[in-house]
Coordinates of C-alpha atoms in Angstrom, one line a residue:
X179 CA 43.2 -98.1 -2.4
X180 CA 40.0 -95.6 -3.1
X181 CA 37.1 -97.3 -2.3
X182 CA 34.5 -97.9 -4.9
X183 CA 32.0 -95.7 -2.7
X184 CA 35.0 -92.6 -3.0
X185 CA 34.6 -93.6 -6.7
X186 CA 30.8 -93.9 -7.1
X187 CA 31.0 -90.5 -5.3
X188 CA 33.6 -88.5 -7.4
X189 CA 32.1 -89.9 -10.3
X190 CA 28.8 -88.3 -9.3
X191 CA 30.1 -85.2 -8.7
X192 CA 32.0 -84.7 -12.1
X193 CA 28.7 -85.8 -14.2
X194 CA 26.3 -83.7 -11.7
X195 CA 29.0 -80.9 -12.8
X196 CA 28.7 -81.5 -16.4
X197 CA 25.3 -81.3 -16.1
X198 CA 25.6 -77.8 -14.3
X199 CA 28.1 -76.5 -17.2
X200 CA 26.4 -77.7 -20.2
X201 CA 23.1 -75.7 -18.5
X202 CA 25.0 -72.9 -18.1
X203 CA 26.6 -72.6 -21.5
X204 CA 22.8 -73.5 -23.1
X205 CA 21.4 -70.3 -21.4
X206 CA 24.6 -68.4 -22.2
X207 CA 23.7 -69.6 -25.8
X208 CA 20.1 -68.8 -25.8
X209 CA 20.3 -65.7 -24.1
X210 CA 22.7 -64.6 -27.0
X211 CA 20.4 -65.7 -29.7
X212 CA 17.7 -64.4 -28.0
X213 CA 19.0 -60.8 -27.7
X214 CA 19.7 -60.9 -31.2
X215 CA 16.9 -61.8 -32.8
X216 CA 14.8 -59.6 -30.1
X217 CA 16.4 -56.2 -30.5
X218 CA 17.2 -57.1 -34.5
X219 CA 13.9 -57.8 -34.9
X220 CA 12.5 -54.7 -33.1
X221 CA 15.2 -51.8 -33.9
X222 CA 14.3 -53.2 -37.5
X223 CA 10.9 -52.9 -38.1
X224 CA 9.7 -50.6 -35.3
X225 CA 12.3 -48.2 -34.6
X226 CA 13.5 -48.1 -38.1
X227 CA 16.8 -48.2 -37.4
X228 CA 19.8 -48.5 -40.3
X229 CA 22.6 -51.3 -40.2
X230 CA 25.4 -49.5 -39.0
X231 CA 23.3 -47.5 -36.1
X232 CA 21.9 -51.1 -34.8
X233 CA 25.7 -53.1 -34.9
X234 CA 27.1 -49.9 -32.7
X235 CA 24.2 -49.3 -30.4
X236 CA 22.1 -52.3 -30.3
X237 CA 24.2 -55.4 -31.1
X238 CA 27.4 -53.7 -29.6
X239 CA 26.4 -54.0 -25.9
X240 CA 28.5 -57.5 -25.2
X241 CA 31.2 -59.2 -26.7
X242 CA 29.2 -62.5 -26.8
X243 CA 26.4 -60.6 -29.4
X244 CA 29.3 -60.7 -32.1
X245 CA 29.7 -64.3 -32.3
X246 CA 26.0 -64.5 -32.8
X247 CA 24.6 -65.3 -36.9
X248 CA 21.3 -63.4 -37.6
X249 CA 19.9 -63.3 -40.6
X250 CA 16.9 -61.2 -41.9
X251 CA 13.8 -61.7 -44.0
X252 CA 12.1 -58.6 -44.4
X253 CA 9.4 -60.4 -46.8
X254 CA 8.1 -62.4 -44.1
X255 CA 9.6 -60.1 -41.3
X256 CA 11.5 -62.4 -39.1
X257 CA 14.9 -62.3 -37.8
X258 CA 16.9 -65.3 -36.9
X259 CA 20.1 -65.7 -34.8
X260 CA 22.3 -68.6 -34.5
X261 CA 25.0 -69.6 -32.1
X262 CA 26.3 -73.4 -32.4
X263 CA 23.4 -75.5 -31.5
X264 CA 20.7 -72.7 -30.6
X265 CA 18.2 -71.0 -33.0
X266 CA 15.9 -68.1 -32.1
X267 CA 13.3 -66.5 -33.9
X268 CA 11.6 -63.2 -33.6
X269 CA 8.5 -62.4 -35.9
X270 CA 7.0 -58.9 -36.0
X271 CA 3.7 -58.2 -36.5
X272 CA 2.3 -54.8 -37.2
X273 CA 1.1 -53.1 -33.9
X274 CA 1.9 -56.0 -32.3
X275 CA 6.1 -55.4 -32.6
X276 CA 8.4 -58.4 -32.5
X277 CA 7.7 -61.5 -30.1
X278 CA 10.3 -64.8 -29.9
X279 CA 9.0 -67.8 -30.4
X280 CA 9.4 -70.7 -27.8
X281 CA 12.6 -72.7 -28.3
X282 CA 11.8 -76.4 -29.0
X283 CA 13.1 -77.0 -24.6
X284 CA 10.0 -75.6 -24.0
X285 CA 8.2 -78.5 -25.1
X286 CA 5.3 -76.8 -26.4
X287 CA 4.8 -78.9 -29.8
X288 CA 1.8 -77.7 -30.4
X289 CA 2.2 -74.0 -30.2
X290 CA 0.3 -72.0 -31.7
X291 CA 1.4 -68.0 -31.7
X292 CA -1.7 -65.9 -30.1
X293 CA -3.0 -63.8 -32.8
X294 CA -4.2 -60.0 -31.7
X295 CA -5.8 -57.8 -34.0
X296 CA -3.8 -54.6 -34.7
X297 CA -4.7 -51.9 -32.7
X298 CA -3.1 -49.1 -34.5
X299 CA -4.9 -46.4 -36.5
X300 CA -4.4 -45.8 -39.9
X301 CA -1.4 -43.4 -41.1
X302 CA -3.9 -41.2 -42.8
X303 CA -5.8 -40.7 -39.4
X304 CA -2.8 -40.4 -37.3
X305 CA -1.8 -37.5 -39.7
X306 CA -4.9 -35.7 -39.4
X307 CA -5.0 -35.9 -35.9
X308 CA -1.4 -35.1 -35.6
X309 CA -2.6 -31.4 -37.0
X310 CA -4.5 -30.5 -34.0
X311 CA -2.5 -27.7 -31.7
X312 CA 0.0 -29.5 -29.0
X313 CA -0.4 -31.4 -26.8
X314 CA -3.4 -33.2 -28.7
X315 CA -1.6 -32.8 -31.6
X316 CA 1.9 -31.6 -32.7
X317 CA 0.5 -28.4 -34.2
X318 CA 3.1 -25.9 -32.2
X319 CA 5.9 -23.3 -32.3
X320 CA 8.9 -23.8 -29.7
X321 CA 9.9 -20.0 -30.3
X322 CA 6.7 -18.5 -29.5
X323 CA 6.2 -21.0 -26.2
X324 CA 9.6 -19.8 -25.1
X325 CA 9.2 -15.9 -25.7
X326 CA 5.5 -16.3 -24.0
X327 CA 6.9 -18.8 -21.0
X328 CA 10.0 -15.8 -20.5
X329 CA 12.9 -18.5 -21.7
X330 CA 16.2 -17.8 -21.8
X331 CA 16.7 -19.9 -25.5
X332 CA 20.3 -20.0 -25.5
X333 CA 20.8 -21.4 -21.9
X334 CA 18.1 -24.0 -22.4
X335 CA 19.8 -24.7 -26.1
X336 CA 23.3 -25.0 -24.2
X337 CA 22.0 -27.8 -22.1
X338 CA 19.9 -30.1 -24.1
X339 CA 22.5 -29.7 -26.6
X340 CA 25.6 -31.0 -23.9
X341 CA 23.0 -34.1 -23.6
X342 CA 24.5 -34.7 -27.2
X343 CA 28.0 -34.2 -26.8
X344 CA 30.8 -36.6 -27.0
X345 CA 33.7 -36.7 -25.8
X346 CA 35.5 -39.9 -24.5
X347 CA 35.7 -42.2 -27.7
X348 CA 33.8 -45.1 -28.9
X349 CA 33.8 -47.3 -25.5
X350 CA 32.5 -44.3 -23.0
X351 CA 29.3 -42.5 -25.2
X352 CA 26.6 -40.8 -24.0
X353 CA 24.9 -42.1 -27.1
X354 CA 21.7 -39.2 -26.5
X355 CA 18.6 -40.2 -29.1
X356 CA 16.1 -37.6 -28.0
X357 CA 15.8 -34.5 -26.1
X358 CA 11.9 -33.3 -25.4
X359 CA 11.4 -30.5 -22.3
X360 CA 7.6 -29.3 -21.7
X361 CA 7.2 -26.7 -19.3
X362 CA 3.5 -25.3 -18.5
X363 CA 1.9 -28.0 -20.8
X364 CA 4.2 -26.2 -23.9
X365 CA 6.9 -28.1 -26.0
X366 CA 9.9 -25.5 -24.7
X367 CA 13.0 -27.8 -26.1
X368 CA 13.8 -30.6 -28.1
X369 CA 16.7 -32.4 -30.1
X370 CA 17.8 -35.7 -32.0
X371 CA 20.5 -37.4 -32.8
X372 CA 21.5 -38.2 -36.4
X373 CA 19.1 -40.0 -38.1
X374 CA 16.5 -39.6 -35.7
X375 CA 13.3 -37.6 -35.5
X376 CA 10.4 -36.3 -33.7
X377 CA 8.0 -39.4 -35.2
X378 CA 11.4 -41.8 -34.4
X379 CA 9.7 -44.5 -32.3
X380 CA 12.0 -45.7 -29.4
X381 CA 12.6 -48.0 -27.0
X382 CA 11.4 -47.1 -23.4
X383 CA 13.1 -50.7 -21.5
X384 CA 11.8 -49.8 -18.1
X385 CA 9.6 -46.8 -18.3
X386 CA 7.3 -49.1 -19.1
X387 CA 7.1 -50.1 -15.7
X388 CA 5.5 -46.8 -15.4
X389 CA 2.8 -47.1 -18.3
X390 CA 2.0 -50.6 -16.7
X391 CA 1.2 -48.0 -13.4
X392 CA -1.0 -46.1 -15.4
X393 CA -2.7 -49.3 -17.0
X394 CA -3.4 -51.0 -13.9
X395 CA -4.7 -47.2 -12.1
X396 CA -7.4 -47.0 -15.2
X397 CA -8.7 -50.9 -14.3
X398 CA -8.5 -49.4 -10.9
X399 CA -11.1 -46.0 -12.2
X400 CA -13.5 -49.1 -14.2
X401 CA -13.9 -50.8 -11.1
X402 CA -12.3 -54.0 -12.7
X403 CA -9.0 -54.0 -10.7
X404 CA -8.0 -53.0 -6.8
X405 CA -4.7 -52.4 -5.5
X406 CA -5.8 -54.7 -2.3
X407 CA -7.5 -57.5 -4.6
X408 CA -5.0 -60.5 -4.7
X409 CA -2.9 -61.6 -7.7
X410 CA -4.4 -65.1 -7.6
X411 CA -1.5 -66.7 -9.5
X412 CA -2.1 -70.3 -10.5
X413 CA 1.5 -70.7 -9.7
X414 CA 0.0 -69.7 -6.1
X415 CA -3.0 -71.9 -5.6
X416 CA -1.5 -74.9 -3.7
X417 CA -3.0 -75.2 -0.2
X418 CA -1.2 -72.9 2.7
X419 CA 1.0 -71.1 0.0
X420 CA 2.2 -67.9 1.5
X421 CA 2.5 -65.9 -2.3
X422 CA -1.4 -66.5 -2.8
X423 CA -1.9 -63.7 0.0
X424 CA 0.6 -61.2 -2.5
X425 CA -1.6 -58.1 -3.8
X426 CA -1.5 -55.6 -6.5
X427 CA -0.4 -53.2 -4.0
X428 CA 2.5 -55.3 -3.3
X429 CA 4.1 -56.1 -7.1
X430 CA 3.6 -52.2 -7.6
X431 CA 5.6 -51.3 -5.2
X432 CA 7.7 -54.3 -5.4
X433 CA 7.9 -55.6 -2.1
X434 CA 6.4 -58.6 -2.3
X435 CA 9.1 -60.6 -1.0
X436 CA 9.7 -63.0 -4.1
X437 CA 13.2 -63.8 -4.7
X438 CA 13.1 -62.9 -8.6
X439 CA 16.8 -62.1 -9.4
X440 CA 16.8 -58.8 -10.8
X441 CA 20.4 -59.3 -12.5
X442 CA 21.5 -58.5 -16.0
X443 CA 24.2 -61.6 -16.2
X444 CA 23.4 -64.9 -18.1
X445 CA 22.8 -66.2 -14.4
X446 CA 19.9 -63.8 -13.6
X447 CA 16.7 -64.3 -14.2
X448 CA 15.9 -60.9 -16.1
X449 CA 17.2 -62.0 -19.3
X450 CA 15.9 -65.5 -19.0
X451 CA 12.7 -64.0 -19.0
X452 CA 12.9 -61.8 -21.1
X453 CA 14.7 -63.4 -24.4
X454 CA 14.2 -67.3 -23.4
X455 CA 11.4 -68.2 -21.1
X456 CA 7.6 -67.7 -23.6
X457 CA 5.8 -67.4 -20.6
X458 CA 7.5 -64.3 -18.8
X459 CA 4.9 -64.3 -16.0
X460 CA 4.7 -68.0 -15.4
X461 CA 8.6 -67.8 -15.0
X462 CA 9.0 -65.1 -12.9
X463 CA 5.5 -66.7 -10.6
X464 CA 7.7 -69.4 -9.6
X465 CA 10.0 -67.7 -7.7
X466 CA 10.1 -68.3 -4.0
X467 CA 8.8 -66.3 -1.4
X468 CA 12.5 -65.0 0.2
X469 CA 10.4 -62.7 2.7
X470 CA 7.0 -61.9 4.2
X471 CA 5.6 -58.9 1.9
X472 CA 6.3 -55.4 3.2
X473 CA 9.4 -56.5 4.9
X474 CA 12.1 -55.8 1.9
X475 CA 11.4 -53.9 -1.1
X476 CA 13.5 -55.3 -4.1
X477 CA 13.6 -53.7 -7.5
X478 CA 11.9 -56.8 -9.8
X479 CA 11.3 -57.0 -13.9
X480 CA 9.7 -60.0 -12.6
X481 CA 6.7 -59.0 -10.9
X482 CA 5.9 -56.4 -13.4
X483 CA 5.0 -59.2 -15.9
X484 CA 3.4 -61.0 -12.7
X485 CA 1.0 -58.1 -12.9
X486 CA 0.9 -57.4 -16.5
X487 CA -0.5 -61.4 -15.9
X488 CA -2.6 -59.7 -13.4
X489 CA -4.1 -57.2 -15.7
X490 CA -5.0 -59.5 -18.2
X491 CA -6.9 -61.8 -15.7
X492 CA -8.9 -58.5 -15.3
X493 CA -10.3 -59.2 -18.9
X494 CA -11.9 -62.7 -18.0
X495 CA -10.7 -64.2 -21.0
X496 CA -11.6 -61.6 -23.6
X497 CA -7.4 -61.3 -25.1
X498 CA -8.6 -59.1 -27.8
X499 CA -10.5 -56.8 -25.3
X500 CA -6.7 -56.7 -23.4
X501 CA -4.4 -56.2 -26.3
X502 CA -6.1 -53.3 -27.8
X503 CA -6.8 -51.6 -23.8
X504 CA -3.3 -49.8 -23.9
X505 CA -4.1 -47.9 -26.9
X506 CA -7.9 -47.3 -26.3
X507 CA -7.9 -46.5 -22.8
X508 CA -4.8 -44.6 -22.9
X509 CA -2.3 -44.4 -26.0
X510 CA -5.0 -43.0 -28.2
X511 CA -6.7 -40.7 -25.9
X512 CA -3.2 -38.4 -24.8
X513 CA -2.1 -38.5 -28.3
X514 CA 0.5 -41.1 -28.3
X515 CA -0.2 -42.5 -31.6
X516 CA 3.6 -43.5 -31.9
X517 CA 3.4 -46.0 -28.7
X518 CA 3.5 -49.4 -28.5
X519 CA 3.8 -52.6 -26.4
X520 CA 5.4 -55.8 -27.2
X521 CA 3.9 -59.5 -25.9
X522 CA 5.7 -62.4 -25.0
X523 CA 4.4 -66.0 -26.7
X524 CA 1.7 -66.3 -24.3
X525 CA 0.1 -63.0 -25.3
X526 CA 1.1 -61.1 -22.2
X527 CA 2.7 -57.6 -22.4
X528 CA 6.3 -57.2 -20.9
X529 CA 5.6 -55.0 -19.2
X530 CA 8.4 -54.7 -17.4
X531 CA 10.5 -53.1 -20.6
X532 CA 9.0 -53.6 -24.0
X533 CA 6.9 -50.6 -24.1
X534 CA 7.7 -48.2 -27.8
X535 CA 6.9 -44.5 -28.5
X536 CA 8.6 -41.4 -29.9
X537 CA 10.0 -38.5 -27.3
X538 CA 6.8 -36.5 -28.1
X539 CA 4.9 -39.1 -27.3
X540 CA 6.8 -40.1 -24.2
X541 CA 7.1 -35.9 -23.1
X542 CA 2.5 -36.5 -23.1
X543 CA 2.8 -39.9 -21.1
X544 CA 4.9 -37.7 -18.2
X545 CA 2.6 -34.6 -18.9
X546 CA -0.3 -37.1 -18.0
X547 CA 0.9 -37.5 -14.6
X548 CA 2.3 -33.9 -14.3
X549 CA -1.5 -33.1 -14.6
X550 CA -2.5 -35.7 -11.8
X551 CA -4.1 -38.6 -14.0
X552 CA -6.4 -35.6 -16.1
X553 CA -6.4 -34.9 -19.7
X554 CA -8.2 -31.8 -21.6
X555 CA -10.4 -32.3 -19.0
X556 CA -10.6 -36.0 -19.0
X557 CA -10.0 -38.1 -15.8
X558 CA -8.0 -41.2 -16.9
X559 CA -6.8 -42.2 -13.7
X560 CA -8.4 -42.3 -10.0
X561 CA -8.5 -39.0 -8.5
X562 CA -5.6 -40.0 -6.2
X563 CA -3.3 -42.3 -8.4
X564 CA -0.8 -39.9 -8.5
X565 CA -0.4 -39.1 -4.8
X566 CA -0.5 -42.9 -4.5
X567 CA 2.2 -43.3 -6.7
X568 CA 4.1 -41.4 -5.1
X569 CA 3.8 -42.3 -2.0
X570 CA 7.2 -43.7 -0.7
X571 CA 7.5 -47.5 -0.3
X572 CA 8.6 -48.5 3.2
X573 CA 12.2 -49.9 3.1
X574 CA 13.0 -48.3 -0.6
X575 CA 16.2 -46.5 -0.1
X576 CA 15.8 -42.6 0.3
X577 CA 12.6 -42.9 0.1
X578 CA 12.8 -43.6 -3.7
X579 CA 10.2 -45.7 -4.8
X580 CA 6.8 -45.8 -5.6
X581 CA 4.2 -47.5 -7.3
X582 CA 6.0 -48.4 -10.6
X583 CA 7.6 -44.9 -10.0
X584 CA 11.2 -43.8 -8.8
X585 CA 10.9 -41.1 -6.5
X586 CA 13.4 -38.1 -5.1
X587 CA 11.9 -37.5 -1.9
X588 CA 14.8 -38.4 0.1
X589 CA 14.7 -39.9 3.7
X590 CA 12.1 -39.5 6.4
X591 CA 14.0 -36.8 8.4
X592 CA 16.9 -36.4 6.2
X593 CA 15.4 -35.1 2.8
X594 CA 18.8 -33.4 1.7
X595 CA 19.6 -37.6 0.8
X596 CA 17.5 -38.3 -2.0
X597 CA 18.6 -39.5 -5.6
X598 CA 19.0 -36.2 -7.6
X599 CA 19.8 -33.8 -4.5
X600 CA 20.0 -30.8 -6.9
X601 CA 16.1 -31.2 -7.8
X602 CA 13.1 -30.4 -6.2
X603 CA 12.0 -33.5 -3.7
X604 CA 8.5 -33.5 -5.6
X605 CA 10.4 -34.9 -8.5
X606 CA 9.4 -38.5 -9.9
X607 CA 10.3 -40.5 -12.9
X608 CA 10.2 -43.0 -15.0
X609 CA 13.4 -45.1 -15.6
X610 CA 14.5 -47.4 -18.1
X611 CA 17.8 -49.6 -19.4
X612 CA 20.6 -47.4 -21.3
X613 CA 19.9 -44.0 -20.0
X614 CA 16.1 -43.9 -20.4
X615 CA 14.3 -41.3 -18.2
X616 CA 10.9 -39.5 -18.1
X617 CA 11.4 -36.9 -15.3
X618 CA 7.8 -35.1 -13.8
X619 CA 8.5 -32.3 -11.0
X620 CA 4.8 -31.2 -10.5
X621 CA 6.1 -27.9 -8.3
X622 CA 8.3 -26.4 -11.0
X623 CA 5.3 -27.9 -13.7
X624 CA 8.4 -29.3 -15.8
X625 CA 8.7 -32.7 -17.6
X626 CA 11.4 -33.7 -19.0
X627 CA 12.4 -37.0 -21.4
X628 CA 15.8 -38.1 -22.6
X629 CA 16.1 -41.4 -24.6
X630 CA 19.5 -43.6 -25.6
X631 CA 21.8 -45.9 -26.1
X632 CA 24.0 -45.7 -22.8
X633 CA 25.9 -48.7 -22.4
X634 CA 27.5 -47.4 -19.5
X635 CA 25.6 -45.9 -17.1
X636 CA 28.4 -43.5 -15.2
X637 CA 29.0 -42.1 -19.4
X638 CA 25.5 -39.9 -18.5
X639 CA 25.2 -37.2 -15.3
X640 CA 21.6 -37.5 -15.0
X641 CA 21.8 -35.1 -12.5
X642 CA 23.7 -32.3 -14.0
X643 CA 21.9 -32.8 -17.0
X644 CA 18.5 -32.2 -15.7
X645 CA 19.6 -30.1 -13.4
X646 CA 21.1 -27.7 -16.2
X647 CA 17.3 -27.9 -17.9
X648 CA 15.9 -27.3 -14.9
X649 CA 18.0 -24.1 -14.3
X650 CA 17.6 -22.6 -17.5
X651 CA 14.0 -22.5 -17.4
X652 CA 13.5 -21.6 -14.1
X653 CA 16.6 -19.5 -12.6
X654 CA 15.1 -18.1 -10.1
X655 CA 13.9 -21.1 -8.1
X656 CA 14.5 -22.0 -4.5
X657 CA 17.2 -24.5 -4.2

C-alpha cells in the first residue's frame, strides 16, 4: 500500500502545482488586459490613430489580444479591457498620456492616482513657434536643402520610399510609419504612411531609453545628479546589501548585474512591468543581484525605470518640478513640441519605452546629439556626454553598447564585426520595439529616424535600408 506520507506528498505537489498554474494563467490574463487597455488607450488619444489602423497594427501583435473585451469612453477618456475575471483600466490625461491603474492584487485600497500639471503649451503657441525656420521650427524647403547640400533626389527618393514597400502579405509587413533624414542640420527626406503626418505623434518603445540618457546628462550639467553617485534604492537599504553599491554609471550602461528578465513572454518580467506591476521601479528594484557590476552587461527595461526612480529622487520630493523637467529642460528648448512621456501609477516615467513625439521631432532629438549635447548655441548636455555615451561598455557584444545608446563600433581589434558593418563605426542609435530607430553618424553629419509597426523584426533590413540613405547622400564616401 502507498503510505500516507507518499500521499501527504503527492497531494502537496498537485495543490503547490495548481497554485503555480492559476498564477500563471492570472498574469497571462492581466498581461492581456493590460496591453489592451495600454496601447488602446494611448494609439487613441495620443497618436490619433483610427479603428481599423489600431486592430491591424496595435492590437494584431498576438493571438491572445483578440480574445480580449475593451471598451471605450472617450467622454471620460478611459479604455477598459476584459478577459474572464481580469479588468484593466487606462485613463489619459492631457500631457500626461495614458497610465493603468493598479489592479485590486496590488492591495493598494487607498490609491489615489498622482496628479501632474500639464506641461504642454498651448496649440496657439506651438503654431507660432512652429513658423520659425528649421530646425527651431518647421519653416523649410526639402528641394532647396537638397539642390544646396548637392543631392541626388531621385536616389534618396528610391530609398526612403523602399522603407514603404510591401511585399510579402499581411503576416510579414514592414509596416514603415515615418521616414525623416537630416543631413548638415537640413530636413533632406521624409515620408509617411497613409494616414500619417509630419505632426503624427508616435510611439518611440525604447528610444526612450535614449531621451532618459539625455535627462539624466542635463541633472548631470545642474550639478544635481552624478554618474558615480549611488542609486540608493530603498529596495537596497538592508544592511550588507550588495545592490546599494549599484551607481548611475552602472544602470546606464546596464551592467549592473541585476537579474531583471529582459523577455517579451508572459513569463518575463518586461511586460509585468510594464502593463501589471504600478510601481515599475519598485518591481524591477527587487530583482536579485545575479553578478558583481561590471562583470556582464545585460540589456534591461528594468533598470531604466530603476533610474527614471533615480532621477526623480534628484527632485527631493518636488513631483511637479520632475514631471514638467522633460519638456522644460529639454522637449521645449530643441523644438520637440510633439513629445511626450507616459508615467506609471506611482508618478514615475517609463522610461524604458513610453516616450511620444512625431519623426520631426524625433529627427531634432538625434540632431541634439549629432551636435554633441549643443543647441543654437546652447549647451544642454555636459561638454563630454556624448563621447561618454559612446563609450563602449566592457562585455557588450561588438562593442555595441553605450550609455542608454547602441553603438556600431565593432570589436576591440576586429572593427570589421560591428552591428551594421556597411556604416561608418562612429554610428550610434537609438532603438526601440517594432522597428523603431534614431540613427546619428557624427562623421558623415547624417541622422536618420524610421518609425513602425514591425511585428517581425527580420520583415525590415535595417541595414540595407540605412545603408541605401546613406549612399544616396553621400556616394562618394570611404567604405
Amino acid at each position: 500500500m502507498v503510505s500516507t506520507k507518499v500521499l501527504l506528498i503527492v497531494a502537496a505537489l498537485v495543490a503547490a502545482l495548481a497554485v503555480v498554474g492559476q498564477t500563471f494563467v492570472w498574469r497571462i490574463l492581466a498581461i492581456g488586459t493590460g496591453v489592451t487597455a495600454k496601447r488602446l488607450c494611448s494609439s487613441t488619444f495620443i497618436a490619433k490613430f483610427d479603428a481599423e489602423r489600431i486592430r491591424k497594427e496595435e492590437l494584431g501583435l498576438s493571438p491572445l489580444l483578440q480574445f480580449v473585451s475593451a471598451s471605450i469612453d472617450h467622454d471620460r477618456k478611459t479604455v477598459t479591457a476584459e478577459l474572464l475575471w481580469v479588468q484593466q483600466t487606462a485613463v489619459f490625461r492631457d500631457g500626461i498620456g495614458c497610465v493603468l491603474l493598479p489592479l485590486p492584487s496590488a492591495g493598494l485600497a487607498n490609491f489615489t492616482l498622482p496628479n501632474p500639471r500639464s506641461p504642454l503649451i498651448s496649440a496657439e503657441e506651438v503654431a507660432t513657434l512652429r513658423r520659425q525656420p528649421w530646425p527651431a521650427g518647421d519653416a523649410l524647403d526639402i528641394d532647396s536643402n537638397r539642390a544646396e547640400l548637392k543631392i541626388d533626389g531621385e536616389k534618396l527618393d528610391a530609398a526612403v520610399d523602399d522603407a514603404f514597400a510591401e511585399f510579402f502579405g499581411e503576416q510579414h509587413q514592414k509596416r514603415t510609419r515615418a521616414v525623416a533624414v537630416v543631413y548638415k542640420g537640413e530636413l533632406v527626406a521624409e515620408r509617411y504612411a497613409n494616414g500619417i503626418t509630419k505632426d503624427s505623434v508616435l510611439g518611440g518603445w525604447s528610444i526612450t531609453k535614449s531621451v532618459l540618457n539625455a535627462l539624466v546628462g542635463i541633472r548631470v550639467l545642474q550639478g544635481k545628479m552624478s554618474v558615480d553617485s549611488e542609486i540608493d534604492a530603498p529596495e537596497w537599504n538592508a544592511a550588507n546589501d550588495p545592490r546599494d553599491a549599484l551607481t548611475v554609471d552602472h544602470l546606464l550602461r546596464m551592467s549592473s548585474g541585476l537579474s531583471f528578465w529582459e523577455n517579451y513572454s508572459p513569463v518575463g518580467d518586461t511586460p509585468r512591468m510594464l502593463f501589471v506591476e504600478p510601481d515599475a521601479a519598485a518591481f524591477a528594484a527587487n530583482t536579485k543581484l545575479a553578478s558583481p557590476p561590471d562583470n556582464v552587461w545585460s540589456y534591461s527595461s528594468g533598470e531604466s525605470n530603476i533610474l527614471s526612480r533615480r532621477l526623480k529622487d534628484s527632485f527631493a520630493g518636488d513631483s511637479q518640478a520632475y514631471w514638467a523637467f522633460p519638456y522644460e529642460r529639454l522637449f521645449h528648448k530643441i523644438g520637440m513640441y510633439s513629445a511626450l512621456m507616459e508615467t506609471d501609477a506611482a508618478g514615475t516615467f517609463i522610461a524604458s519605452s513610453f516616450g511620444w513625439a512625431s519623426a520631426r521631432d524625433w529627427a531634432r532629438f538625434g540632431l541634439l546629439f549629432l551636435n554633441g549635447g549643443k543647441w543654437e548655441g546652447e549647451l544642454l548636455l555636459p561638454d563630454n556626454w556624448v563621447q561618454y555615451t559612446a563609450t563602449p561598455t566592457p562585455g557588450a557584444l561588438q562593442g555595441s553598447y553605450g550609455a542608454h545608446w547602441w553603438l556600431n563600433s565593432g570589436e576591440l581589434l576586429h572593427n570589421e564585426r560591428r552591428h551594421f558593418p556597411k556604416l561608418p563605426s562612429d554610428a550610434f542609435f537609438a532603438h526601440g520595439f517594432e522597428g523603431q530607430i534614431i540613427l546619428v553618424i557624427p562623421s558623415q553629419e547624417l541622422v536618420i529616424v524610421r518609425l513602425g509597426a514591425t511585428t517581425v523584426e527580420t520583415d525590415v533590413d535595417e541595414e540595407l535600408f540605412l545603408s541605401r540613405i546613406l549612399d544616396a547622400i553621400v556616394p562618394d564616401r570611404e567604405a
